[in-house]
Amino acid sequence: MEYLPNIVFAIALIVGIGFFARNVKKLSRNIKLGKDVDVSDNKPQRWKNMAKIALGQTKMVVRPIAGLMHIIVYVGFIIINIEVLEIILDGLLGTHRLFSQLGSLYNFLIGSFEILALLVIVAVIVFWIRRNIIRIQRFIKPEMKGWPKTDGNMILYIELVLMTLFLTMNAADFQLQQLGADHYVEAGTFPVSQFIVPLLDSLSESSLILVERSAWWLHILGILAFLNYLYYSKHLHILLAFPNTYYGKLKPQGQFNNLESVTNEVKLMMDPDADPFAAPAEDDTAEPEKFGASDVMDLNWVQLLNAYTCTECGRCTSECPANQTGKKLSPRKIMMDTRDRLEEVGKNMDANKGEFVPDGKQLLDDYISREELWACTTCNACVQACPVSIDPLSIIVEMRRYLVMEQSAAPTELNNMMSNIENNGAPWPYNQMDRLNWVNE
Ligand code: SF4
Ligand code: SF4
């Protein structure tokens, strides 16, 4: 019976981490459904980008208030979780405040964690007010109704509860230390939780132990539950922001990728020595590759990683000229739709022994409409604004490419322009021979 708490703790830990590992496997499988893309170039620059953008959060502070508070929550949450290591070891070994042997360093660490916890609580409350009372525009766009709104608030509530439990646990511990209770070694400084102690003044030693143990257990079980909640939430970005910024685009933002097959075709057309009647090379007899993307499997894996990394912050949408002028397009929705469809495909595979069974749906039309796609000005403002190097424009371009090259379904104005370029070498409806007519007018 003496070891019962340790056994229960070990089981909780194994179950929590086991489910998390299962979700990570699913996540990795879904991302790998994307096409291959070579992102092995310029590794030093990629590491630099990751350090600057994901770790240093340089793009977050473009909006100073939200940026600063985000840094507090991020740093606070990460650093406080160092204490989780002590909690895990205590839970498994049956010790209490194992690291207290570090002496004054331990006191300093616990004191710092408490101050950070308080700052996290303040930042979380401000975030909640911005979302729910002030109702900042980018948080109340149509795509933020339902689950995305609940998810955004849920994360704030969970962080608030975890930080409160941490401080409550410390307050009860501090009081037990003062009473000289067994196992409660004198360790730590409590600059914040000491103000909770008066609330516990009237409790007996056994009640205090109950409060301390309850807060301890709820804190660690809450962290394990939160770990598993990540997969279903936009909060997945706390993990994926790192690979996503590493694999982000290094080329100038305005540089689009060209399809190799089309480039070769054009080169052949421009080559005066090419034999127009030559038999196709052996490779050319293979089934032609699909142009562009109509579903998630046609996108590359970095684009799918982008979709899972999206924090739904809406900075892209708030900078998007199409959205600002009342068009249906929201780059955030493009990313959310891509993730939702990818999840749907993943569930389909789970239900069919790992094979995708066509479900009569696709990303185009069922999730993202043509109206949204053609509203884009390709200005790249969304890419520039994204704090985690997501590129919604690349998905829009791939889907447009599909519409133009596979379905010939470009809007009439574009079709006219493309016919003119093909026939006249310019977007205008005039013969090349007439180009200089204006001189005589
Ligand atoms: S590139 Fe398109 S989606 Fe992105 S901000 Fe510009 S118009 Fe909006
Ligand atoms: S794409 Fe980037 S800027 Fe847009 S909502 Fe997602 S994380 Fe925010």
CSV table of C-alpha atoms and ligand atoms in Angstrom, one decimal:
chain,number,residue,atom,x,y,z
A,1,MET,CA,0.0,0.0,0.0
A,2,GLU,CA,3.0,2.3,0.7
A,3,TYR,CA,3.9,2.3,-3.0
A,4,LEU,CA,0.3,2.7,-4.3
A,5,PRO,CA,0.6,6.4,-5.1
A,6,ASN,CA,3.9,5.7,-6.9
A,7,ILE,CA,2.3,2.9,-9.0
A,8,VAL,CA,-0.8,5.1,-9.7
A,9,PHE,CA,1.5,7.9,-10.8
A,10,ALA,CA,3.6,5.7,-13.0
A,11,ILE,CA,0.4,4.4,-14.7
A,12,ALA,CA,-0.9,7.9,-15.2
A,13,LEU,CA,2.5,8.9,-16.7
A,14,ILE,CA,2.6,5.9,-19.1
A,15,VAL,CA,-1.0,6.4,-20.2
A,16,GLY,CA,-0.5,10.2,-20.7
A,17,ILE,CA,2.7,9.9,-22.6
A,18,GLY,CA,1.5,6.8,-24.5
A,19,PHE,CA,-1.6,8.6,-25.9
A,20,PHE,CA,0.6,11.6,-26.8
A,21,ALA,CA,3.0,9.3,-28.7
A,22,ARG,CA,0.0,7.8,-30.5
A,23,ASN,CA,-1.1,11.3,-31.5
A,24,VAL,CA,2.4,12.3,-32.7
A,25,LYS,CA,2.5,9.2,-34.9
A,26,LYS,CA,-0.9,10.1,-36.4
A,27,LEU,CA,0.3,13.7,-36.9
A,28,SER,CA,3.5,12.6,-38.6
A,29,ARG,CA,1.5,10.1,-40.9
A,30,ASN,CA,-0.9,12.8,-41.9
A,31,ILE,CA,1.9,15.3,-42.7
A,32,LYS,CA,3.7,12.7,-44.8
A,33,LEU,CA,0.6,12.4,-47.0
A,34,GLY,CA,1.9,15.5,-48.7
A,35,LYS,CA,4.2,15.4,-51.7
A,36,ASP,CA,7.9,15.4,-51.2
A,37,VAL,CA,9.7,18.8,-51.4
A,38,ASP,CA,13.4,19.5,-51.1
A,39,VAL,CA,14.1,21.7,-48.1
A,40,SER,CA,17.6,20.5,-47.4
A,41,ASP,CA,19.3,23.6,-48.6
A,42,ASN,CA,21.0,26.4,-46.5
A,43,LYS,CA,20.9,24.7,-43.1
A,44,PRO,CA,22.7,27.5,-41.2
A,45,GLN,CA,20.0,30.0,-42.4
A,46,ARG,CA,17.3,27.6,-41.4
A,47,TRP,CA,18.6,27.1,-37.9
A,48,LYS,CA,19.0,30.9,-37.6
A,49,ASN,CA,15.4,31.4,-38.7
A,50,MET,CA,14.2,28.9,-36.2
A,51,ALA,CA,16.2,30.5,-33.3
A,52,LYS,CA,15.0,34.0,-34.3
A,53,ILE,CA,11.4,33.4,-35.2
A,54,ALA,CA,10.3,30.4,-33.0
A,55,LEU,CA,12.5,30.8,-30.0
A,56,GLY,CA,13.1,34.6,-30.1
A,57,GLN,CA,9.5,35.3,-31.2
A,58,THR,CA,10.8,38.2,-33.3
A,59,LYS,CA,7.7,38.4,-35.5
A,60,MET,CA,5.3,38.3,-32.5
A,61,VAL,CA,6.5,41.7,-31.2
A,62,VAL,CA,5.5,43.5,-34.4
A,63,ARG,CA,2.3,44.0,-32.4
A,64,PRO,CA,4.0,44.9,-29.1
A,65,ILE,CA,1.2,44.4,-26.5
A,66,ALA,CA,0.1,41.0,-27.8
A,67,GLY,CA,3.7,40.1,-28.5
A,68,LEU,CA,5.0,40.9,-25.0
A,69,MET,CA,2.2,39.1,-23.3
A,70,HIS,CA,2.7,36.1,-25.5
A,71,ILE,CA,6.4,36.0,-24.6
A,72,ILE,CA,5.4,36.1,-20.9
A,73,VAL,CA,3.0,33.2,-21.3
A,74,TYR,CA,5.4,31.2,-23.5
A,75,VAL,CA,8.5,31.7,-21.3
A,76,GLY,CA,6.5,31.3,-18.1
A,77,PHE,CA,4.8,28.2,-19.2
A,78,ILE,CA,8.0,26.6,-20.5
A,79,ILE,CA,10.2,27.5,-17.5
A,80,ILE,CA,7.6,26.6,-14.9
A,81,ASN,CA,7.4,23.3,-16.5
A,82,ILE,CA,11.0,22.6,-15.5
A,83,GLU,CA,9.4,22.0,-12.2
A,84,VAL,CA,7.4,19.2,-13.8
A,85,LEU,CA,10.7,17.3,-13.9
A,86,GLU,CA,10.9,17.4,-10.1
A,87,ILE,CA,7.2,16.5,-9.8
A,88,ILE,CA,7.7,13.5,-12.1
A,89,LEU,CA,10.7,12.3,-10.1
A,90,ASP,CA,9.0,12.9,-6.8
A,91,GLY,CA,5.9,11.0,-8.1
A,92,LEU,CA,8.0,8.0,-9.2
A,93,LEU,CA,10.4,7.8,-6.3
A,94,GLY,CA,8.0,8.8,-3.5
A,95,THR,CA,10.2,11.8,-2.5
A,96,HIS,CA,9.2,15.3,-1.8
A,97,ARG,CA,10.9,18.4,-3.4
A,98,LEU,CA,13.8,16.2,-4.5
A,99,PHE,CA,15.7,19.1,-6.0
A,100,SER,CA,15.7,21.0,-2.7
A,101,GLN,CA,19.2,19.8,-2.2
A,102,LEU,CA,20.2,22.5,-4.6
A,103,GLY,CA,19.8,24.9,-1.7
A,104,SER,CA,19.8,28.6,-2.5
A,105,LEU,CA,19.5,27.9,-6.3
A,106,TYR,CA,16.4,25.9,-5.6
A,107,ASN,CA,15.0,28.8,-3.5
A,108,PHE,CA,15.7,31.2,-6.4
A,109,LEU,CA,14.1,28.9,-9.0
A,110,ILE,CA,10.9,28.3,-7.0
A,111,GLY,CA,10.7,32.1,-6.3
A,112,SER,CA,11.2,32.8,-10.1
A,113,PHE,CA,8.6,30.2,-11.1
A,114,GLU,CA,6.1,31.8,-8.8
A,115,ILE,CA,6.6,35.3,-10.2
A,116,LEU,CA,6.3,33.9,-13.7
A,117,ALA,CA,3.1,32.0,-12.8
A,118,LEU,CA,1.6,35.3,-11.6
A,119,LEU,CA,2.7,37.1,-14.8
A,120,VAL,CA,1.1,34.2,-16.8
A,121,ILE,CA,-2.1,34.6,-14.9
A,122,VAL,CA,-2.2,38.3,-15.6
A,123,ALA,CA,-1.4,37.8,-19.3
A,124,VAL,CA,-4.0,35.1,-19.7
A,125,ILE,CA,-6.7,37.3,-18.1
A,126,VAL,CA,-5.7,40.2,-20.5
A,127,PHE,CA,-5.9,37.7,-23.5
A,128,TRP,CA,-9.3,36.6,-22.4
A,129,ILE,CA,-10.6,40.2,-22.1
A,130,ARG,CA,-9.2,40.9,-25.6
A,131,ARG,CA,-11.0,37.9,-27.0
A,132,ASN,CA,-14.3,38.1,-25.1
A,133,ILE,CA,-14.9,41.6,-23.9
A,134,ILE,CA,-13.1,43.9,-26.2
A,135,ARG,CA,-13.7,41.4,-29.1
A,136,ILE,CA,-10.8,42.4,-31.2
A,137,GLN,CA,-11.8,42.2,-34.9
A,138,ARG,CA,-9.5,39.3,-35.9
A,139,PHE,CA,-10.9,37.1,-33.2
A,140,ILE,CA,-14.5,37.4,-34.3
A,141,LYS,CA,-14.3,36.7,-38.0
A,142,PRO,CA,-16.7,34.1,-39.3
A,143,GLU,CA,-14.1,31.2,-39.3
A,144,MET,CA,-13.6,31.8,-35.5
A,145,LYS,CA,-17.1,30.7,-34.6
A,146,GLY,CA,-17.7,27.4,-32.8
A,147,TRP,CA,-14.8,25.2,-31.9
A,148,PRO,CA,-12.0,27.7,-32.8
A,149,LYS,CA,-13.5,30.2,-30.3
A,150,THR,CA,-14.0,27.5,-27.6
A,151,ASP,CA,-10.5,26.2,-28.2
A,152,GLY,CA,-9.0,29.6,-27.8
A,153,ASN,CA,-10.7,30.2,-24.5
A,154,MET,CA,-10.2,26.6,-23.3
A,155,ILE,CA,-6.4,27.1,-23.6
A,156,LEU,CA,-6.6,30.2,-21.5
A,157,TYR,CA,-8.7,28.4,-18.9
A,158,ILE,CA,-6.4,25.5,-18.7
A,159,GLU,CA,-3.3,27.7,-18.3
A,160,LEU,CA,-5.1,29.7,-15.6
A,161,VAL,CA,-6.1,26.6,-13.7
A,162,LEU,CA,-2.6,25.0,-14.0
A,163,MET,CA,-0.9,28.2,-12.7
A,164,THR,CA,-3.5,28.5,-9.8
A,165,LEU,CA,-2.9,24.9,-8.8
A,166,PHE,CA,0.8,25.5,-8.8
A,167,LEU,CA,0.5,28.5,-6.5
A,168,THR,CA,-2.0,26.7,-4.3
A,169,MET,CA,0.3,23.7,-3.9
A,170,ASN,CA,3.2,25.9,-2.9
A,171,ALA,CA,1.0,27.9,-0.4
A,172,ALA,CA,-0.1,24.7,1.3
A,173,ASP,CA,3.4,23.4,1.3
A,174,PHE,CA,4.8,26.6,2.7
A,175,GLN,CA,2.3,26.5,5.6
A,176,LEU,CA,3.1,22.8,6.2
A,177,GLN,CA,6.8,23.7,6.3
A,178,GLN,CA,6.0,26.4,9.0
A,179,LEU,CA,4.1,23.8,11.0
A,180,GLY,CA,7.1,21.4,10.7
A,181,ALA,CA,5.0,18.6,9.2
A,182,ASP,CA,6.7,15.3,8.4
A,183,HIS,CA,8.2,15.1,4.9
A,184,TYR,CA,7.7,18.8,4.2
A,185,VAL,CA,11.3,19.9,4.2
A,186,GLU,CA,12.0,23.6,4.5
A,187,ALA,CA,12.8,24.6,0.9
A,188,GLY,CA,11.8,27.2,-1.6
A,189,THR,CA,10.9,30.9,-1.5
A,190,PHE,CA,7.3,31.8,-2.0
A,191,PRO,CA,7.0,35.5,-3.1
A,192,VAL,CA,3.5,35.0,-4.5
A,193,SER,CA,1.9,32.0,-2.8
A,194,GLN,CA,2.7,33.5,0.7
A,195,PHE,CA,-0.3,35.8,0.0
A,196,ILE,CA,-2.6,32.7,-0.4
A,197,VAL,CA,-1.4,31.3,3.0
A,198,PRO,CA,-3.8,33.4,5.1
A,199,LEU,CA,-6.7,31.7,3.3
A,200,LEU,CA,-5.4,28.4,4.6
A,201,ASP,CA,-4.7,29.6,8.1
A,202,SER,CA,-7.7,27.9,9.7
A,203,LEU,CA,-6.9,24.5,8.2
A,204,SER,CA,-5.6,21.6,10.3
A,205,GLU,CA,-2.4,19.8,9.3
A,206,SER,CA,-4.2,16.9,7.7
A,207,SER,CA,-6.5,19.3,5.7
A,208,LEU,CA,-3.4,21.2,4.5
A,209,ILE,CA,-1.8,17.9,3.4
A,210,LEU,CA,-5.1,17.1,1.5
A,211,VAL,CA,-5.0,20.6,-0.2
A,212,GLU,CA,-1.3,20.2,-1.1
A,213,ARG,CA,-1.6,16.7,-2.4
A,214,SER,CA,-4.8,17.5,-4.4
A,215,ALA,CA,-3.2,20.5,-6.0
A,216,TRP,CA,0.0,18.4,-6.7
A,217,TRP,CA,-2.0,15.6,-8.4
A,218,LEU,CA,-4.4,17.9,-10.3
A,219,HIS,CA,-1.4,19.9,-11.5
A,220,ILE,CA,0.5,17.0,-13.0
A,221,LEU,CA,-2.7,15.2,-14.3
A,222,GLY,CA,-3.7,18.6,-15.8
A,223,ILE,CA,-0.4,18.8,-17.6
A,224,LEU,CA,-0.7,15.3,-19.0
A,225,ALA,CA,-4.2,16.0,-20.1
A,226,PHE,CA,-3.1,19.3,-21.7
A,227,LEU,CA,-0.3,17.4,-23.5
A,228,ASN,CA,-2.9,15.2,-25.1
A,229,TYR,CA,-5.3,18.1,-25.8
A,230,LEU,CA,-2.6,19.7,-28.0
A,231,TYR,CA,-3.3,17.5,-31.0
A,232,TYR,CA,-6.9,18.6,-31.2
A,233,SER,CA,-6.1,22.3,-30.7
A,234,LYS,CA,-4.4,25.3,-32.3
A,235,HIS,CA,-2.0,25.1,-29.4
A,236,LEU,CA,-0.1,22.4,-31.3
A,237,HIS,CA,2.0,25.4,-32.5
A,238,ILE,CA,4.0,25.4,-29.2
A,239,LEU,CA,5.7,22.3,-30.6
A,240,LEU,CA,5.3,22.7,-34.4
A,241,ALA,CA,6.5,26.3,-34.6
A,242,PHE,CA,10.1,25.0,-34.4
A,243,PRO,CA,10.1,22.7,-37.4
A,244,ASN,CA,7.8,25.0,-39.3
A,245,THR,CA,10.1,28.0,-39.0
A,246,TYR,CA,13.0,25.7,-39.9
A,247,TYR,CA,11.4,24.5,-43.1
A,248,GLY,CA,10.0,28.0,-43.9
A,249,LYS,CA,10.5,29.5,-47.3
A,250,LEU,CA,14.0,30.9,-47.9
A,251,LYS,CA,13.6,32.3,-51.4
A,252,PRO,CA,12.4,35.9,-51.8
A,253,GLN,CA,8.7,35.9,-51.0
A,254,GLY,CA,7.6,37.0,-54.4
A,255,GLN,CA,9.3,34.2,-56.1
A,256,PHE,CA,6.9,31.4,-57.2
A,257,ASN,CA,7.9,27.9,-57.9
A,258,ASN,CA,7.6,26.8,-61.6
A,259,LEU,CA,6.3,23.4,-62.6
A,260,GLU,CA,9.3,21.5,-64.0
A,261,SER,CA,7.3,19.8,-66.7
A,262,VAL,CA,5.9,23.2,-67.9
A,263,THR,CA,9.4,24.8,-67.8
A,264,ASN,CA,10.8,22.0,-69.9
A,265,GLU,CA,7.9,22.4,-72.4
A,266,VAL,CA,8.5,26.1,-72.7
A,267,LYS,CA,12.3,25.6,-73.1
A,268,LEU,CA,11.5,23.1,-75.9
A,269,MET,CA,9.3,25.6,-77.6
A,270,MET,CA,11.9,28.3,-77.4
A,271,ASP,CA,14.7,26.1,-78.7
A,272,PRO,CA,15.3,26.7,-82.4
A,273,ASP,CA,17.2,23.4,-82.7
A,274,ALA,CA,14.5,21.2,-81.2
A,275,ASP,CA,12.8,18.8,-83.6
A,276,PRO,CA,9.0,19.3,-83.2
A,277,PHE,CA,8.3,15.8,-84.7
A,278,ALA,CA,10.7,13.9,-82.4
A,279,ALA,CA,9.2,11.0,-80.6
A,280,PRO,CA,8.6,11.7,-76.9
A,281,ALA,CA,11.3,10.5,-74.5
A,282,GLU,CA,10.5,7.3,-72.7
A,283,ASP,CA,9.6,9.1,-69.5
A,284,ASP,CA,7.1,11.2,-71.4
A,285,THR,CA,4.9,8.2,-72.0
A,286,ALA,CA,4.2,7.9,-68.2
A,287,GLU,CA,0.9,9.2,-66.9
A,288,PRO,CA,1.2,12.9,-66.7
A,289,GLU,CA,1.5,14.4,-63.3
A,290,LYS,CA,-1.5,16.3,-61.9
A,291,PHE,CA,-1.0,20.0,-62.1
A,292,GLY,CA,-1.7,22.0,-59.0
A,293,ALA,CA,-3.8,20.9,-56.0
A,294,SER,CA,-7.5,20.0,-55.5
A,295,ASP,CA,-7.0,18.1,-52.3
A,296,VAL,CA,-4.6,17.9,-49.4
A,297,MET,CA,-2.6,15.0,-50.9
A,298,ASP,CA,-1.6,17.2,-53.8
A,299,LEU,CA,0.1,19.7,-51.5
A,300,ASN,CA,3.6,19.2,-50.3
A,301,TRP,CA,4.3,18.1,-46.7
A,302,VAL,CA,5.6,21.5,-45.7
A,303,GLN,CA,2.3,23.0,-46.6
A,304,LEU,CA,0.5,20.3,-44.5
A,305,LEU,CA,2.9,21.1,-41.6
A,306,ASN,CA,2.0,24.7,-42.0
A,307,ALA,CA,-1.7,23.8,-41.6
A,308,TYR,CA,-1.1,22.0,-38.3
A,309,THR,CA,1.1,24.8,-37.1
A,310,CYS,CA,-1.4,27.6,-37.6
A,311,THR,CA,-2.1,29.4,-34.3
A,312,GLU,CA,-5.3,30.9,-35.7
A,313,CYS,CA,-4.1,34.3,-34.5
A,314,GLY,CA,-5.6,36.0,-37.6
A,315,ARG,CA,-2.6,38.3,-38.1
A,316,CYS,CA,-2.6,37.2,-41.8
A,317,THR,CA,-6.3,37.9,-42.2
A,318,SER,CA,-6.1,41.3,-40.6
A,319,GLU,CA,-3.4,42.3,-43.1
A,320,CYS,CA,-5.1,40.7,-46.2
A,321,PRO,CA,-6.3,43.4,-48.6
A,322,ALA,CA,-8.9,41.1,-50.0
A,323,ASN,CA,-10.3,40.5,-46.5
A,324,GLN,CA,-10.1,44.1,-45.6
A,325,THR,CA,-12.2,45.1,-48.6
A,326,GLY,CA,-14.9,42.7,-47.8
A,327,LYS,CA,-14.0,39.8,-50.1
A,328,LYS,CA,-14.7,36.2,-48.9
A,329,LEU,CA,-11.0,35.3,-48.6
A,330,SER,CA,-9.3,34.8,-45.2
A,331,PRO,CA,-5.8,33.3,-45.4
A,332,ARG,CA,-6.4,32.0,-41.8
A,333,LYS,CA,-9.4,30.1,-43.1
A,334,ILE,CA,-7.3,28.6,-45.9
A,335,MET,CA,-5.0,27.1,-43.3
A,336,MET,CA,-7.8,26.0,-41.0
A,337,ASP,CA,-9.7,24.3,-43.9
A,338,THR,CA,-6.5,22.6,-45.0
A,339,ARG,CA,-6.0,21.2,-41.5
A,340,ASP,CA,-9.7,20.2,-41.2
A,341,ARG,CA,-9.6,18.3,-44.5
A,342,LEU,CA,-6.3,16.7,-43.6
A,343,GLU,CA,-7.9,15.5,-40.3
A,344,GLU,CA,-10.9,14.2,-42.2
A,345,VAL,CA,-8.5,12.2,-44.6
A,346,GLY,CA,-6.6,10.9,-41.5
A,347,LYS,CA,-9.8,9.7,-39.9
A,348,ASN,CA,-10.9,8.0,-43.1
A,349,MET,CA,-7.5,6.1,-43.1
A,350,ASP,CA,-7.9,5.2,-39.5
A,351,ALA,CA,-11.3,3.7,-40.3
A,352,ASN,CA,-10.0,1.8,-43.3
A,353,LYS,CA,-6.9,0.1,-42.0
A,354,GLY,CA,-4.5,2.8,-43.1
A,355,GLU,CA,-5.9,3.2,-46.6
A,356,PHE,CA,-7.7,6.3,-47.9
A,357,VAL,CA,-11.0,5.3,-49.4
A,358,PRO,CA,-12.4,8.1,-51.7
A,359,ASP,CA,-15.1,9.9,-49.9
A,360,GLY,CA,-16.3,12.1,-52.7
A,361,LYS,CA,-14.9,15.2,-51.0
A,362,GLN,CA,-11.9,17.4,-51.6
A,363,LEU,CA,-10.3,20.6,-50.3
A,364,LEU,CA,-11.5,22.5,-53.4
A,365,ASP,CA,-15.2,23.4,-53.3
A,366,ASP,CA,-16.0,21.3,-50.2
A,367,TYR,CA,-13.8,23.5,-48.0
A,368,ILE,CA,-12.3,26.3,-50.0
A,369,SER,CA,-14.4,28.0,-52.6
A,370,ARG,CA,-13.3,29.3,-56.0
A,371,GLU,CA,-14.5,32.7,-55.0
A,372,GLU,CA,-12.0,32.7,-52.1
A,373,LEU,CA,-9.1,31.6,-54.3
A,374,TRP,CA,-9.7,34.2,-57.0
A,375,ALA,CA,-10.0,37.0,-54.4
A,376,CYS,CA,-6.3,36.7,-53.6
A,377,THR,CA,-4.1,39.5,-55.0
A,378,THR,CA,-0.9,37.4,-54.3
A,379,CYS,CA,0.5,40.3,-52.4
A,380,ASN,CA,2.2,38.1,-49.8
A,381,ALA,CA,1.0,40.3,-46.9
A,382,CYS,CA,-0.3,37.2,-45.1
A,383,VAL,CA,3.1,35.5,-45.4
A,384,GLN,CA,4.9,38.6,-44.1
A,385,ALA,CA,2.5,38.9,-41.1
A,386,CYS,CA,2.6,35.3,-40.0
A,387,PRO,CA,4.6,34.9,-36.7
A,388,VAL,CA,5.4,31.2,-37.4
A,389,SER,CA,6.5,31.4,-41.1
A,390,ILE,CA,3.3,29.9,-42.6
A,391,ASP,CA,2.7,30.5,-46.3
A,392,PRO,CA,-1.1,30.5,-47.1
A,393,LEU,CA,-0.4,32.0,-50.5
A,394,SER,CA,1.4,28.9,-51.7
A,395,ILE,CA,-1.7,26.8,-51.1
A,396,ILE,CA,-3.9,29.4,-52.9
A,397,VAL,CA,-1.5,29.4,-55.9
A,398,GLU,CA,-1.4,25.6,-56.1
A,399,MET,CA,-5.2,25.4,-56.1
A,400,ARG,CA,-5.5,28.1,-58.7
A,401,ARG,CA,-2.9,26.2,-60.8
A,402,TYR,CA,-5.2,23.2,-60.6
A,403,LEU,CA,-8.2,25.3,-61.8
A,404,VAL,CA,-6.3,26.8,-64.7
A,405,MET,CA,-4.3,23.8,-65.9
A,406,GLU,CA,-6.5,20.9,-65.1
A,407,GLN,CA,-10.0,22.4,-65.4
A,408,SER,CA,-9.5,25.5,-67.6
A,409,ALA,CA,-11.7,27.1,-65.0
A,410,ALA,CA,-10.0,30.5,-64.7
A,411,PRO,CA,-12.3,33.6,-64.5
A,412,THR,CA,-13.2,35.0,-68.0
A,413,GLU,CA,-10.9,38.1,-67.5
A,414,LEU,CA,-7.9,35.9,-66.9
A,415,ASN,CA,-8.7,33.5,-69.7
A,416,ASN,CA,-8.9,36.5,-72.1
A,417,MET,CA,-5.6,37.8,-70.8
A,418,MET,CA,-3.9,34.4,-71.2
A,419,SER,CA,-5.3,33.9,-74.7
A,420,ASN,CA,-3.9,37.3,-75.6
A,421,ILE,CA,-0.4,36.4,-74.2
A,422,GLU,CA,-0.5,33.2,-76.2
A,423,ASN,CA,-1.6,34.8,-79.4
A,424,ASN,CA,-0.2,38.3,-79.2
A,425,GLY,CA,2.7,38.0,-76.8
A,426,ALA,CA,1.1,40.7,-74.6
A,427,PRO,CA,-2.0,40.8,-72.3
A,428,TRP,CA,-3.7,43.3,-74.7
A,429,PRO,CA,-6.1,42.2,-77.5
A,430,TYR,CA,-4.0,43.7,-80.3
A,431,ASN,CA,-1.9,42.0,-82.9
A,432,GLN,CA,1.8,42.3,-82.5
A,433,MET,CA,2.0,44.0,-85.9
A,434,ASP,CA,-0.1,46.8,-84.6
A,435,ARG,CA,1.9,47.5,-81.5
A,436,LEU,CA,3.5,50.7,-82.8
A,437,ASN,CA,0.3,52.2,-84.3
A,438,TRP,CA,0.1,54.6,-81.4
A,439,VAL,CA,3.2,56.4,-82.8
A,440,ASN,CA,1.1,57.6,-85.8
A,441,GLU,CA,-1.9,58.7,-83.7
B,1,SF4,S1,-1.5,37.0,-50.7
B,1,SF4,FE1,-3.6,36.8,-51.0
B,1,SF4,S2,-4.4,35.9,-49.1
B,1,SF4,FE2,-2.3,36.7,-48.7
B,1,SF4,S3,-2.7,38.7,-47.9
B,1,SF4,FE3,-2.4,39.0,-50.1
B,1,SF4,S4,-4.5,38.8,-50.9
B,1,SF4,FE4,-4.6,38.0,-48.8
B,2,SF4,S1,-1.4,31.6,-40.9
B,2,SF4,FE1,0.0,32.5,-39.4
B,2,SF4,S2,-0.8,34.6,-39.2
B,2,SF4,FE2,-2.4,33.4,-40.2
B,2,SF4,S3,-3.7,32.7,-38.4
B,2,SF4,FE3,-2.2,31.1,-38.9
B,2,SF4,S4,-0.5,31.5,-37.5
B,2,SF4,FE4,-1.7,33.4,-37.6
